[in-house]
Short mmCIF file of C-alpha atoms and ligand atoms in Angstrom, two decimals:
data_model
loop_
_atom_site.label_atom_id
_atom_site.label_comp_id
_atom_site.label_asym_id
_atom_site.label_seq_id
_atom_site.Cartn_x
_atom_site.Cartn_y
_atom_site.Cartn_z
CA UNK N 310 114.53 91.24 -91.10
CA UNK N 311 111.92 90.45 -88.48
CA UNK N 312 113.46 88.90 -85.65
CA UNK N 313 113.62 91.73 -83.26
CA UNK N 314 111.36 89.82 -80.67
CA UNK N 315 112.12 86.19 -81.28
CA UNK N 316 115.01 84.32 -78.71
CA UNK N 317 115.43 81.01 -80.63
CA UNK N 318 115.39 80.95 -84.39
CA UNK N 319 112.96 78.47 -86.54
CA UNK N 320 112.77 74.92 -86.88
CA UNK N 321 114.70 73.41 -89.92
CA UNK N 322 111.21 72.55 -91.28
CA UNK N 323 110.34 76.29 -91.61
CA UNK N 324 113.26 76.42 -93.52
CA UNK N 325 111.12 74.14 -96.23
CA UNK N 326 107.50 75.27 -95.91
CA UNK N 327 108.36 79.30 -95.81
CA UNK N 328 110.44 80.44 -98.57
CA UNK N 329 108.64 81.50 -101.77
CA UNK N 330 111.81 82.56 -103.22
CA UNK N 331 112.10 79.27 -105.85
CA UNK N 332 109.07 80.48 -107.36
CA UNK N 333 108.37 84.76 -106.82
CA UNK N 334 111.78 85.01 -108.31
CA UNK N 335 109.79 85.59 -111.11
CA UNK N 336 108.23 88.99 -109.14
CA UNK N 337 111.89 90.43 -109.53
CA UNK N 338 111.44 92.98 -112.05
CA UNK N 339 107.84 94.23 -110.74
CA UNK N 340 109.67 94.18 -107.31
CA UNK N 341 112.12 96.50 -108.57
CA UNK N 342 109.67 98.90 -110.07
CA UNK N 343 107.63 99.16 -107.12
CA UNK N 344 110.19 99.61 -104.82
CA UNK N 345 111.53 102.59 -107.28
CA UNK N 346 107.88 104.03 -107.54
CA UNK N 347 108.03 103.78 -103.39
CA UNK N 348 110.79 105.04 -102.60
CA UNK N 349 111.19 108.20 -105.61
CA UNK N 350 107.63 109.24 -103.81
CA UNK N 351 109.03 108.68 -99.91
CA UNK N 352 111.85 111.48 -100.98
CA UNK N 353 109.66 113.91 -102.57
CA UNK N 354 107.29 114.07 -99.37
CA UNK N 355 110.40 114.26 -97.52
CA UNK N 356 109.20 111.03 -95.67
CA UNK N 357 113.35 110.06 -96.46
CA UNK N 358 115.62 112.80 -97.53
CA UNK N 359 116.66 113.14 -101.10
CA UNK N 360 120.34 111.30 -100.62
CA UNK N 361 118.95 108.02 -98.75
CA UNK N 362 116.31 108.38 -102.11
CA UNK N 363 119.04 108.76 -104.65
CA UNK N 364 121.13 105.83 -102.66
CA UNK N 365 118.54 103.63 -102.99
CA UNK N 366 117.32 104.07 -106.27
CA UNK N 367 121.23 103.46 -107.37
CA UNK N 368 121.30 99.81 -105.03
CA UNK N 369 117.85 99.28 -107.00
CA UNK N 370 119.37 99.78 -110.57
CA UNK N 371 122.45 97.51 -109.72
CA UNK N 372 120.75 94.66 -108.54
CA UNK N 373 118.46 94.88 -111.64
CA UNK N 374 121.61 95.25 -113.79
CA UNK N 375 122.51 91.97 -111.71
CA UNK N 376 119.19 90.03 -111.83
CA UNK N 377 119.66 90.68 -115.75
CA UNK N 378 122.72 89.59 -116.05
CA UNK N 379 121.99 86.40 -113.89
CA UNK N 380 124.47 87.16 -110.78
CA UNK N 381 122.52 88.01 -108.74
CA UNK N 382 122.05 84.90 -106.06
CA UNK N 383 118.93 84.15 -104.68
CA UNK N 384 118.77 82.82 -100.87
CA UNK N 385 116.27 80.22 -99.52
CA UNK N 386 116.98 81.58 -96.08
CA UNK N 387 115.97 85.27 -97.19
CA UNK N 388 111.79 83.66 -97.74
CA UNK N 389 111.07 85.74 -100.51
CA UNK N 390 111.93 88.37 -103.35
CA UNK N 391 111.01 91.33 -101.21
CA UNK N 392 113.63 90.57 -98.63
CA UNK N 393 116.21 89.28 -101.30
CA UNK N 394 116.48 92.29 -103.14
CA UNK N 395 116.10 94.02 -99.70
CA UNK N 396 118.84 92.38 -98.12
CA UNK N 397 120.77 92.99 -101.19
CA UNK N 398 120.23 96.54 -101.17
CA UNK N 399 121.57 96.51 -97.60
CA UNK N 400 125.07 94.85 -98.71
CA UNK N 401 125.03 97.65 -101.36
CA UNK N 402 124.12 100.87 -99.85
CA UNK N 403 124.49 100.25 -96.46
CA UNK N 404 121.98 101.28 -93.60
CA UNK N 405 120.12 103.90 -96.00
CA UNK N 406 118.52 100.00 -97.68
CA UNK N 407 116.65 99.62 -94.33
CA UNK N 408 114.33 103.49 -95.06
CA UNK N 409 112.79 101.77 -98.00
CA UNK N 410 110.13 99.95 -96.16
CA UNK N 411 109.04 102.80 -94.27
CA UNK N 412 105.32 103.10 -94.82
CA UNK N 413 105.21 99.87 -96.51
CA UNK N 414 104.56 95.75 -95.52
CA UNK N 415 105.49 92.82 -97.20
CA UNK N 416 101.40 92.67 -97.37
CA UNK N 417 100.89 95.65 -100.17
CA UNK N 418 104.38 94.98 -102.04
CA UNK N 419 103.66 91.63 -102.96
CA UNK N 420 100.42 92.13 -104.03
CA UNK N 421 101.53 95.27 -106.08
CA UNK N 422 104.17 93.04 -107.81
CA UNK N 423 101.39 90.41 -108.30
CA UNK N 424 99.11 92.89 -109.95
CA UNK N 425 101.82 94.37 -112.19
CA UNK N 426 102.38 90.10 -113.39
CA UNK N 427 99.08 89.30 -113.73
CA UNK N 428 98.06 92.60 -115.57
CA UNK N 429 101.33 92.30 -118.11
CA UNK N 430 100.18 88.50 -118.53
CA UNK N 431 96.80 89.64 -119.92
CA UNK N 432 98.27 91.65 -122.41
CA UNK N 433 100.79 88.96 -123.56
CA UNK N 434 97.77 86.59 -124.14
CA UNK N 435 96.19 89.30 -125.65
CA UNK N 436 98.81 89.42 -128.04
CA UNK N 437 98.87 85.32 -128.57
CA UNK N 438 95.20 85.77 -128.78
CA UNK N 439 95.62 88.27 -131.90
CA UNK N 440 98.02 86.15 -133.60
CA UNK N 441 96.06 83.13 -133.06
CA UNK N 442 92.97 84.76 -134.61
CA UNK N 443 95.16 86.22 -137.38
CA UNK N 444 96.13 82.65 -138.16
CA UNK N 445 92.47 81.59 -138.43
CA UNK N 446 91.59 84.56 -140.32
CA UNK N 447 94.32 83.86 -143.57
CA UNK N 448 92.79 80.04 -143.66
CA UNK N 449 89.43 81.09 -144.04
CA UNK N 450 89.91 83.42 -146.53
CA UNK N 451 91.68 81.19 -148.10
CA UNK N 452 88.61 78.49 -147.87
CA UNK N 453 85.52 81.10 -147.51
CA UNK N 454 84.08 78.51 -150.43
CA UNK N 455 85.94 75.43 -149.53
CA UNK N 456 82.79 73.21 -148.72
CA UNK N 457 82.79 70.67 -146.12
CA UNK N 458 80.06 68.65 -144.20
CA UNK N 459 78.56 70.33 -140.85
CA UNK N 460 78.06 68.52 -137.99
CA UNK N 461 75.55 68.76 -135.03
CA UNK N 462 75.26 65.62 -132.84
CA UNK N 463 78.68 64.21 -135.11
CA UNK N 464 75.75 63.15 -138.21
CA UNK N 465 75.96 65.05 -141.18
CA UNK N 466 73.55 68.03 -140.81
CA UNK N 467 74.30 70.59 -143.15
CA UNK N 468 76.84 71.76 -146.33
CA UNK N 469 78.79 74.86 -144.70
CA UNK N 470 82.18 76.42 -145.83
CA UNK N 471 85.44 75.65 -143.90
CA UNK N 472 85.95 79.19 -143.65
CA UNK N 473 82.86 79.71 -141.70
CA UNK N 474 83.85 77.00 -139.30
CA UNK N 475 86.92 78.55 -138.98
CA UNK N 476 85.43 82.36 -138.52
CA UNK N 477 83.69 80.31 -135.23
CA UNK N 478 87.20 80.35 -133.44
CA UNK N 479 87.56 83.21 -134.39
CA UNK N 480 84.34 84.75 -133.01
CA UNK N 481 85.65 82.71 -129.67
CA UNK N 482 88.69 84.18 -129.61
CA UNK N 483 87.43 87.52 -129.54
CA UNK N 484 85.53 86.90 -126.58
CA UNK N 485 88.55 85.56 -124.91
CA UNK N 486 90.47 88.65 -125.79
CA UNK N 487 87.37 90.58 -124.08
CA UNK N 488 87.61 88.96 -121.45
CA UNK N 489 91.25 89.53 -120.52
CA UNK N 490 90.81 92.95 -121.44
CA UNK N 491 88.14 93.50 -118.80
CA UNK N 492 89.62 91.90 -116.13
CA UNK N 493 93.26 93.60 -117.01
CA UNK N 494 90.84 97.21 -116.70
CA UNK N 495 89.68 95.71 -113.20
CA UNK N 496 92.80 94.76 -111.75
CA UNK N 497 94.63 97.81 -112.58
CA UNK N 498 94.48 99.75 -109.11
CA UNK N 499 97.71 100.26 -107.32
CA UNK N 500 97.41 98.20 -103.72
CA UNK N 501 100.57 100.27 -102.81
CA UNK N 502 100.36 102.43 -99.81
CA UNK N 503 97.83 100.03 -98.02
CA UNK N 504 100.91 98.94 -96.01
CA UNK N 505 100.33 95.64 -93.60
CA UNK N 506 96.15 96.58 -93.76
CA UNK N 507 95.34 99.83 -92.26
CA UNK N 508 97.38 102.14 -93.87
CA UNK N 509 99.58 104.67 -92.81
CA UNK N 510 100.65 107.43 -90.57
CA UNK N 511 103.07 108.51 -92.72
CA UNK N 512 101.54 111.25 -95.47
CA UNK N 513 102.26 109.14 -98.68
CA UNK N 514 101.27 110.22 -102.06
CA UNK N 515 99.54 106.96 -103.28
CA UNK N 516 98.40 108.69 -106.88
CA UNK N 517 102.13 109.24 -107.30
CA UNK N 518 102.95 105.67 -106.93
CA UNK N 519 99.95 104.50 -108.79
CA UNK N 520 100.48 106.52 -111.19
CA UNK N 521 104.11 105.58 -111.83
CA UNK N 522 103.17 102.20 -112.14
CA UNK N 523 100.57 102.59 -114.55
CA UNK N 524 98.16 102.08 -112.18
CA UNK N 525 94.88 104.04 -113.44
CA UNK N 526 94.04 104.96 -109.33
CA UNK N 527 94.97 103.59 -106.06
CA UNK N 528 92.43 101.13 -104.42
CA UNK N 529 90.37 102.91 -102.01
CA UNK N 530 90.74 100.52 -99.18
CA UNK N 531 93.57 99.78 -97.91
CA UNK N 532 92.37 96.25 -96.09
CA UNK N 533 90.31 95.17 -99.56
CA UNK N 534 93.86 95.97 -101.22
CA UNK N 535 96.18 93.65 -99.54
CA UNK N 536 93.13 90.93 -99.13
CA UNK N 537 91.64 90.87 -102.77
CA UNK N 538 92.99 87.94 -104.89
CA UNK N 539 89.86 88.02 -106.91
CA UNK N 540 91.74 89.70 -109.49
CA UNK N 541 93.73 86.60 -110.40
CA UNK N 542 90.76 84.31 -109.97
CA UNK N 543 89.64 86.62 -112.59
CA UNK N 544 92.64 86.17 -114.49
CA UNK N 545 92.50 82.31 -114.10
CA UNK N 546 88.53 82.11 -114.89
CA UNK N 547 89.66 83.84 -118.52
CA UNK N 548 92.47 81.31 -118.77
CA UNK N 549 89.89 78.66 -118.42
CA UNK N 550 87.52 79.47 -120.32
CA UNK N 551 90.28 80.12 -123.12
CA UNK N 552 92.06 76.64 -122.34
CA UNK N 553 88.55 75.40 -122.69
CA UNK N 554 87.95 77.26 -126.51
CA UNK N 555 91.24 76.12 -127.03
CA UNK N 556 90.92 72.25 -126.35
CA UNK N 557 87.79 72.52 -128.99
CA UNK N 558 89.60 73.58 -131.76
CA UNK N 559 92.36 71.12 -130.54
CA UNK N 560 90.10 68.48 -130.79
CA UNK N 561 88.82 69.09 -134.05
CA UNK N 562 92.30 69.10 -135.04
CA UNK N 563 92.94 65.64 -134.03
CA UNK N 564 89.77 64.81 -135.82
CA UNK N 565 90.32 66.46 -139.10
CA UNK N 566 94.20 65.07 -139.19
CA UNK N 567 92.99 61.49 -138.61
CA UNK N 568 93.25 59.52 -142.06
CA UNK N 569 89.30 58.80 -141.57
CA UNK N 570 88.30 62.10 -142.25
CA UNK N 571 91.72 63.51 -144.25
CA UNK N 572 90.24 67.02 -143.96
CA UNK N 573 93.61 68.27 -143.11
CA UNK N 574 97.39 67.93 -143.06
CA UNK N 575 99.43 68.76 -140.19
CA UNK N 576 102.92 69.95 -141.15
CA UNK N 577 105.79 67.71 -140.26
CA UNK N 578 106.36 70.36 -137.76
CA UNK N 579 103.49 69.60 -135.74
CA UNK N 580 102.85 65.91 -136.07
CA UNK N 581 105.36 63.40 -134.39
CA UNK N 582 105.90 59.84 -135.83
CA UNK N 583 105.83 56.42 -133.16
CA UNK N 584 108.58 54.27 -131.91
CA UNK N 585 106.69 51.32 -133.09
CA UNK N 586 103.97 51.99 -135.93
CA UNK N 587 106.09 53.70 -138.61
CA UNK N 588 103.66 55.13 -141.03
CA UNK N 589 102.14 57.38 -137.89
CA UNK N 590 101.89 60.80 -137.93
CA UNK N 591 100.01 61.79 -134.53
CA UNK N 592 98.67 65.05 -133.74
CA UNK N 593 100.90 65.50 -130.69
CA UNK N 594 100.90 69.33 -130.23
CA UNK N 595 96.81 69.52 -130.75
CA UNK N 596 96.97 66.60 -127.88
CA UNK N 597 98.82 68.78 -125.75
CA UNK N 598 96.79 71.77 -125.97
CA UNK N 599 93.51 69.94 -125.12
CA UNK N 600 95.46 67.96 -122.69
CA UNK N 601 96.40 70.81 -120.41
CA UNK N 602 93.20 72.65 -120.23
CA UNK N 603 92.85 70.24 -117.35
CA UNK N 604 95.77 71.96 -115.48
CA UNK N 605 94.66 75.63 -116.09
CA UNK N 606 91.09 74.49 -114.45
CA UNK N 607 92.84 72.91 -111.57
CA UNK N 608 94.96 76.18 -110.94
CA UNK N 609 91.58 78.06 -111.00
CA UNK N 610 90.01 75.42 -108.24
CA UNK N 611 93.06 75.48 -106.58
CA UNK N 612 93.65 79.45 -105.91
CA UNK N 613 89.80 79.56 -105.28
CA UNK N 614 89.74 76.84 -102.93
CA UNK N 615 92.95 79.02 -101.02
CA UNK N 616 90.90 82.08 -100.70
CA UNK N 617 87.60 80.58 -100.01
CA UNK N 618 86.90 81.15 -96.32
CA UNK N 619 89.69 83.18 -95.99
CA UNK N 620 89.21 85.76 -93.60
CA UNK N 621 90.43 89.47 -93.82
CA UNK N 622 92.74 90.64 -94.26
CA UNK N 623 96.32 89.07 -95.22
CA UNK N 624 96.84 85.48 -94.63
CA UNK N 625 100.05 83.15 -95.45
CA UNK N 626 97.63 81.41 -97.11
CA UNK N 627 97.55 84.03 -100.16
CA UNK N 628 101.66 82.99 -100.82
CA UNK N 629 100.12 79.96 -102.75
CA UNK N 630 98.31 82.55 -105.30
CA UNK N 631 101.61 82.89 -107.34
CA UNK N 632 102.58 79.73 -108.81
CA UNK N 633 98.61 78.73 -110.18
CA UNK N 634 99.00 81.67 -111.98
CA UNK N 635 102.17 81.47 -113.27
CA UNK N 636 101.45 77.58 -114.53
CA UNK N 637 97.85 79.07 -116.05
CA UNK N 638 99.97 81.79 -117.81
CA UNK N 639 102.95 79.70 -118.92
CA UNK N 640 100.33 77.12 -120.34
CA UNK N 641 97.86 79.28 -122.19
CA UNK N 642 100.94 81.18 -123.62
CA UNK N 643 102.69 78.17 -124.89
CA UNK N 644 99.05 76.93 -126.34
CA UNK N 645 98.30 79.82 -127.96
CA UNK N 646 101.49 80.27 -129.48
CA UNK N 647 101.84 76.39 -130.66
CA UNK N 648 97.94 76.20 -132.12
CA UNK N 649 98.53 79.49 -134.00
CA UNK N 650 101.75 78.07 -135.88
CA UNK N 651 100.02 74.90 -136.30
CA UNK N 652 96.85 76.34 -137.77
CA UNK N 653 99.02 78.60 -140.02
CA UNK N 654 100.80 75.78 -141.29
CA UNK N 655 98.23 73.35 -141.90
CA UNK N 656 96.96 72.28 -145.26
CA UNK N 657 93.27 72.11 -145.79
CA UNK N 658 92.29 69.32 -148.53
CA UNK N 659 88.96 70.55 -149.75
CA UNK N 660 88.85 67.21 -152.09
CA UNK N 661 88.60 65.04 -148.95
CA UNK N 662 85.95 67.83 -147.11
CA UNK N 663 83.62 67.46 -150.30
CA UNK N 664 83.79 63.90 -150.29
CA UNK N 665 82.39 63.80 -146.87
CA UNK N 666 79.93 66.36 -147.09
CA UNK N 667 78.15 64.23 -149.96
CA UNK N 668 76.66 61.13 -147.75
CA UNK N 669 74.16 61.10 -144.87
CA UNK N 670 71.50 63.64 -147.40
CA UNK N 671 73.08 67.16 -145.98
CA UNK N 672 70.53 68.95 -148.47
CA UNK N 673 67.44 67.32 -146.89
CA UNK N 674 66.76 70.82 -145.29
CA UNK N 675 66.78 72.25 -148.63
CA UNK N 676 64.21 69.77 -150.24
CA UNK N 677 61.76 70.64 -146.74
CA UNK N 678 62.55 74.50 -147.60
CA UNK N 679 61.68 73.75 -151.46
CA UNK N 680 58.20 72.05 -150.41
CA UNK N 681 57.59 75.26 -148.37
CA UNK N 682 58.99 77.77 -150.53
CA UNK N 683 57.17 76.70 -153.52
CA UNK N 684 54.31 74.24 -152.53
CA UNK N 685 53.48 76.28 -149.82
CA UNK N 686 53.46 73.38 -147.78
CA UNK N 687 53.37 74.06 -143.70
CA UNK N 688 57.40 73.49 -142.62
CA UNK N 689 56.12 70.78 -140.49
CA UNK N 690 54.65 68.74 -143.21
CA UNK N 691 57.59 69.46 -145.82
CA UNK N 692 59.72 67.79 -143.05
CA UNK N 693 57.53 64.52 -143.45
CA UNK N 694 57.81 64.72 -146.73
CA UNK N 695 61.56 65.23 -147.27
CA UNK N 696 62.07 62.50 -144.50
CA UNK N 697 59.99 60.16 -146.85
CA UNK N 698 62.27 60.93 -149.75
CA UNK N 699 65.02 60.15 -147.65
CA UNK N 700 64.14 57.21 -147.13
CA UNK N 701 63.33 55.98 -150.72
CA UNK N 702 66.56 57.57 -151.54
CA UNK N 703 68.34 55.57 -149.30
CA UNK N 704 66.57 52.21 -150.18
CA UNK N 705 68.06 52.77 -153.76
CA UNK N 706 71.82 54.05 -152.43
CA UNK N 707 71.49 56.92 -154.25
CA UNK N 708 72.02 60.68 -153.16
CA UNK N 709 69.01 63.47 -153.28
CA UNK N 710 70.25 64.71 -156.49
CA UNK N 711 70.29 61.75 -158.17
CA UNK N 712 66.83 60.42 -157.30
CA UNK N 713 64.63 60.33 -160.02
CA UNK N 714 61.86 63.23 -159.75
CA UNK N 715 59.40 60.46 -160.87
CA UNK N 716 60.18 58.72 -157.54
CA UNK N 717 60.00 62.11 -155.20
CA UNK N 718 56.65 62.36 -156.99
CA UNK N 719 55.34 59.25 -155.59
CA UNK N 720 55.82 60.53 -151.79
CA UNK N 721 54.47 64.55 -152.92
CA UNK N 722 52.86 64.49 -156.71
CA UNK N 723 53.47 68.19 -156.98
CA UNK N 724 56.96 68.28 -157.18
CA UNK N 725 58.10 69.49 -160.17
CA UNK N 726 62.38 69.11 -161.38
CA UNK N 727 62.68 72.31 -160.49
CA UNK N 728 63.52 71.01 -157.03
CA UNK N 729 67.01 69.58 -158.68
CA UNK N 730 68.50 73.12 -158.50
CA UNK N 731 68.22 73.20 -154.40
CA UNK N 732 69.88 69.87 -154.10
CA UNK N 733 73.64 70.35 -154.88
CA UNK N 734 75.77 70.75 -151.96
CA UNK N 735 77.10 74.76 -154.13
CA UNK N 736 73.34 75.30 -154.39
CA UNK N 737 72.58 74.35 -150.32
CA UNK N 738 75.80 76.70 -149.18
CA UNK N 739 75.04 79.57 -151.31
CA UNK N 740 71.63 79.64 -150.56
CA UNK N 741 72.05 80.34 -146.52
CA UNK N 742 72.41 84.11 -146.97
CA UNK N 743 70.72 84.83 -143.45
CA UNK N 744 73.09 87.04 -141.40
CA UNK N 745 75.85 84.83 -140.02
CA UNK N 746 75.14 82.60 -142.39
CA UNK N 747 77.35 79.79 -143.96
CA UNK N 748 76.60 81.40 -147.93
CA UNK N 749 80.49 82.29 -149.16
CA UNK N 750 79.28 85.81 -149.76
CA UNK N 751 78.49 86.12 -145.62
CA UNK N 752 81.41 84.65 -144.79
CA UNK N 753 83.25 87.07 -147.08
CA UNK N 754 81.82 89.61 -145.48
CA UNK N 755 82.79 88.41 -142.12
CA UNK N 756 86.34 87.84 -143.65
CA UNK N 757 86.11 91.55 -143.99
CA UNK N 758 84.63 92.84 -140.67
CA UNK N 759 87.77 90.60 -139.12
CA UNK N 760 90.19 92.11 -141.33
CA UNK N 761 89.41 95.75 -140.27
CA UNK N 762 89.30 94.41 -136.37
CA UNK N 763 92.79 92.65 -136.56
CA UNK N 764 94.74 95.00 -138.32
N1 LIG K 578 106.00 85.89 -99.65
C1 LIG K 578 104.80 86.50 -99.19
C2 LIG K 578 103.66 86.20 -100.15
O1 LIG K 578 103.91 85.68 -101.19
C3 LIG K 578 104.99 87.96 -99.09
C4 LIG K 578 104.14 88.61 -98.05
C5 LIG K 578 104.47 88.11 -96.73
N2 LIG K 578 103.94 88.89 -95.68
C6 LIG K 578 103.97 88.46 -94.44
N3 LIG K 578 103.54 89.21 -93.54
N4 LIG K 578 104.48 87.28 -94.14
O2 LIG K 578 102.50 86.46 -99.91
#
């Protein structure tokens, strides 16, 4: 395909370190499209007449119809898809195969194809994303009351609602989906037509083309199209950042499972026993997930560290963009579609949650925000104060609620029993009505906002 000038043919090694084909196989079907969009818009200018047009799109269609149906054979010696499905086109239709590349390079068609992947990857993790929030959603209606300890620095801080820890994720989520979104809008300007970097002098139509392939324009310079990669460092950025959300919820997962806090049951499904402890049920899945958010960071290093430095415009070096992104995308996609089914299945065990949120005085705040509410007290001292009480409630082994008032009265004389009815963990929950608040009435309503944004 390009050996007009060359007398001696490569060394066997170049045999190893050039072909892409084992790997932008997976380009096929963007390939195909592009070429179509290419070479419909090279016979309507009249840049190739209408029969080498019609010939070509008819080669095109078979070897789709053969890619589909897995005959098609793909050649280490032939580098890439682009000259593949060229070179296939040639055993097809004959010479009319070699007019497709006219006012085209290797330089805009892969990076066309690679735009048409990445942008029809963001939408299939915006659709994992959706079902993984769904997921979330239907547990925490399920448990907008369900109370169970909150944590900051792992110590029991205060009473909240399982529901509104779960309504967290799916807060995170969101932003995850918004960030695909944008970067999908970004990336969605058709390279094709830049040829090898400077354009043509062929008179293209490059809003056909883009506009064929869904493109919303073409890219306005032809040398920033066939050199930008940033849109898949975008693309792997999201994935990290998701990956990273992910691995949280992953973790808490683990957590929650493990028999010392019992807050919930992993299905069979998603728990996998050991060859040597038999009553083990390990959280192998939720593992996995935080596990590989490791890998989606190193594609992200490793595609920036490829185009860092890298001068304009194409470089070989830009064939090792393809397979970060398709290990990102295969990873998040598996993630997201393993934590949603595990999530969906899981049991929550609001028995055990209560149990835990009891201990370590979660209410503690409440008692400070009595002394203030109704003794007026500055917040500052009511935080001495409560402390004290913790203390002498701890010195007996008793909870808040069940320390005499005569004893609270011995650290702050003016409280009255009244205080009793801010104590309970129901009384603590309930009573955080702030917006975004933990009270079951808040997270109701977020239950609801989510509802109408998910449908
Ligand atoms: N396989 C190449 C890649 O992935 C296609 C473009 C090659 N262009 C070139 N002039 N060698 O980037």
């Amino acid at each position: 395909m390009w050996g007009g000038r060359f007398e001696s043919g490569p060394a066997a090694i170049m045999g190893e370190i050039t072909p892409s084909i084992d790997f932008d196989k997976r380009l096929a079907g963007e390939d195909l499209a592009g070429s179509k969009a290419h070479a419909r818009m090279l016979a309507s200018e009249g840049i190739i007449s209408k029969d080498d047009g019609q010939a070509i799109l008819k080669g095109l269609d078979q070897i789709e119809k053969e890619i589909a149906e897995g005959a098609f054979s793909f050649k280490r010696e032939l580098e890439d898809i682009h000259l593949n499905i060229e070179a296939r086109l040639a055993e097809i239709i004959g010479p009319a195969a070699g007019k497709l590349h006219t006012a085209r390079s290797r330089n805009d068609q892969v990076v066309t194809d690679f735009r048409l992947w990445v942008r029809a990857a963001c939408e299939r993790t915006d659709h994992g994303l959706l079902a993984l929030q769904r997921a979330l959603l239907a547990q925490a209606e399920m448990h907008s009351g369900t109370i169970m300890p909150g944590f900051t620095h792992m110590q029991p801080a205060q009473p909240v609602t399982f529901g509104h820890h779960l309504l967290a994720y799916v807060e995170m989520f969101g932003r995850d989906r918004g960030r695909f979104e944008d970067a999908r809008k970004r990336m969605n300007e058709s390279p094709l037509g830049a040829a090898a970097l400077a354009g043509t002098s062929f008179a293209i139509d490059r809003d056909t083309t883009a506009m064929a392939l869904g493109f919303a324009r073409p890219m306005r310079n032809s040398m920033d199209a066939i050199s930008a990669r940033d849109f898949a460092l975008e693309y792997l950025a999201a994935a990290t950042i998701l990956a990273t959300n992910l691995s949280r919820i992953a973790g808490e997962l683990v957590q929650w499972s493990t028999p010392a806090f019992g807050f919930v049951k992993l299905s069979d499904a998603f728990t996998t026993g050991s060859s040597i402890m038999p009553q083990k049920r390990n959280p192998d899945a939720a593992e996995l997930i935080r596990g590989k958010t490791g890998r989606v960071l190193g594609d992200f290093v490793a595609l920036a560290t490829v185009v860092k430095g890298l001068v304009l415009a194409y470089g070989t070096d830009l064939q090792e963009d393809k397979e970060r992104v398709f290990d990102a995308a295969d990873t998040i996609e598996i993630s997201l579609a393993a934590m949603a089914a595990m999530i969906a299945d899981l049991t929550a065990q609001p028995d055990r949650m209560r149990a835990a949120a009891e201990p370590g005085y979660p209410t503690a705040t409440d008692l400070a925000d009595w002394l203030v509410r109704v003794l007026k007290k500055p917040f500052r001292e009511a935080h001495h104060i409560a402390g004290s009480i913790v203390k002498l409630a701890e010195g007996k082994g008793v909870t808040l609620e069940q320390l005499p008032v005569a004893d609270m009265q011995t650290v702050e004389p003016a409280i009255t029993k009244d205080v009793l009815a801010v104590l309970s963990l129901d009384s603590s929950v309930h009573s955080r009505m702030s917006l975004g608040g933990t009270a079951p009435a808040r997270v109701k309503e977020q239950i609801a906002f989510w509802k109408g944004q998910l449908k």
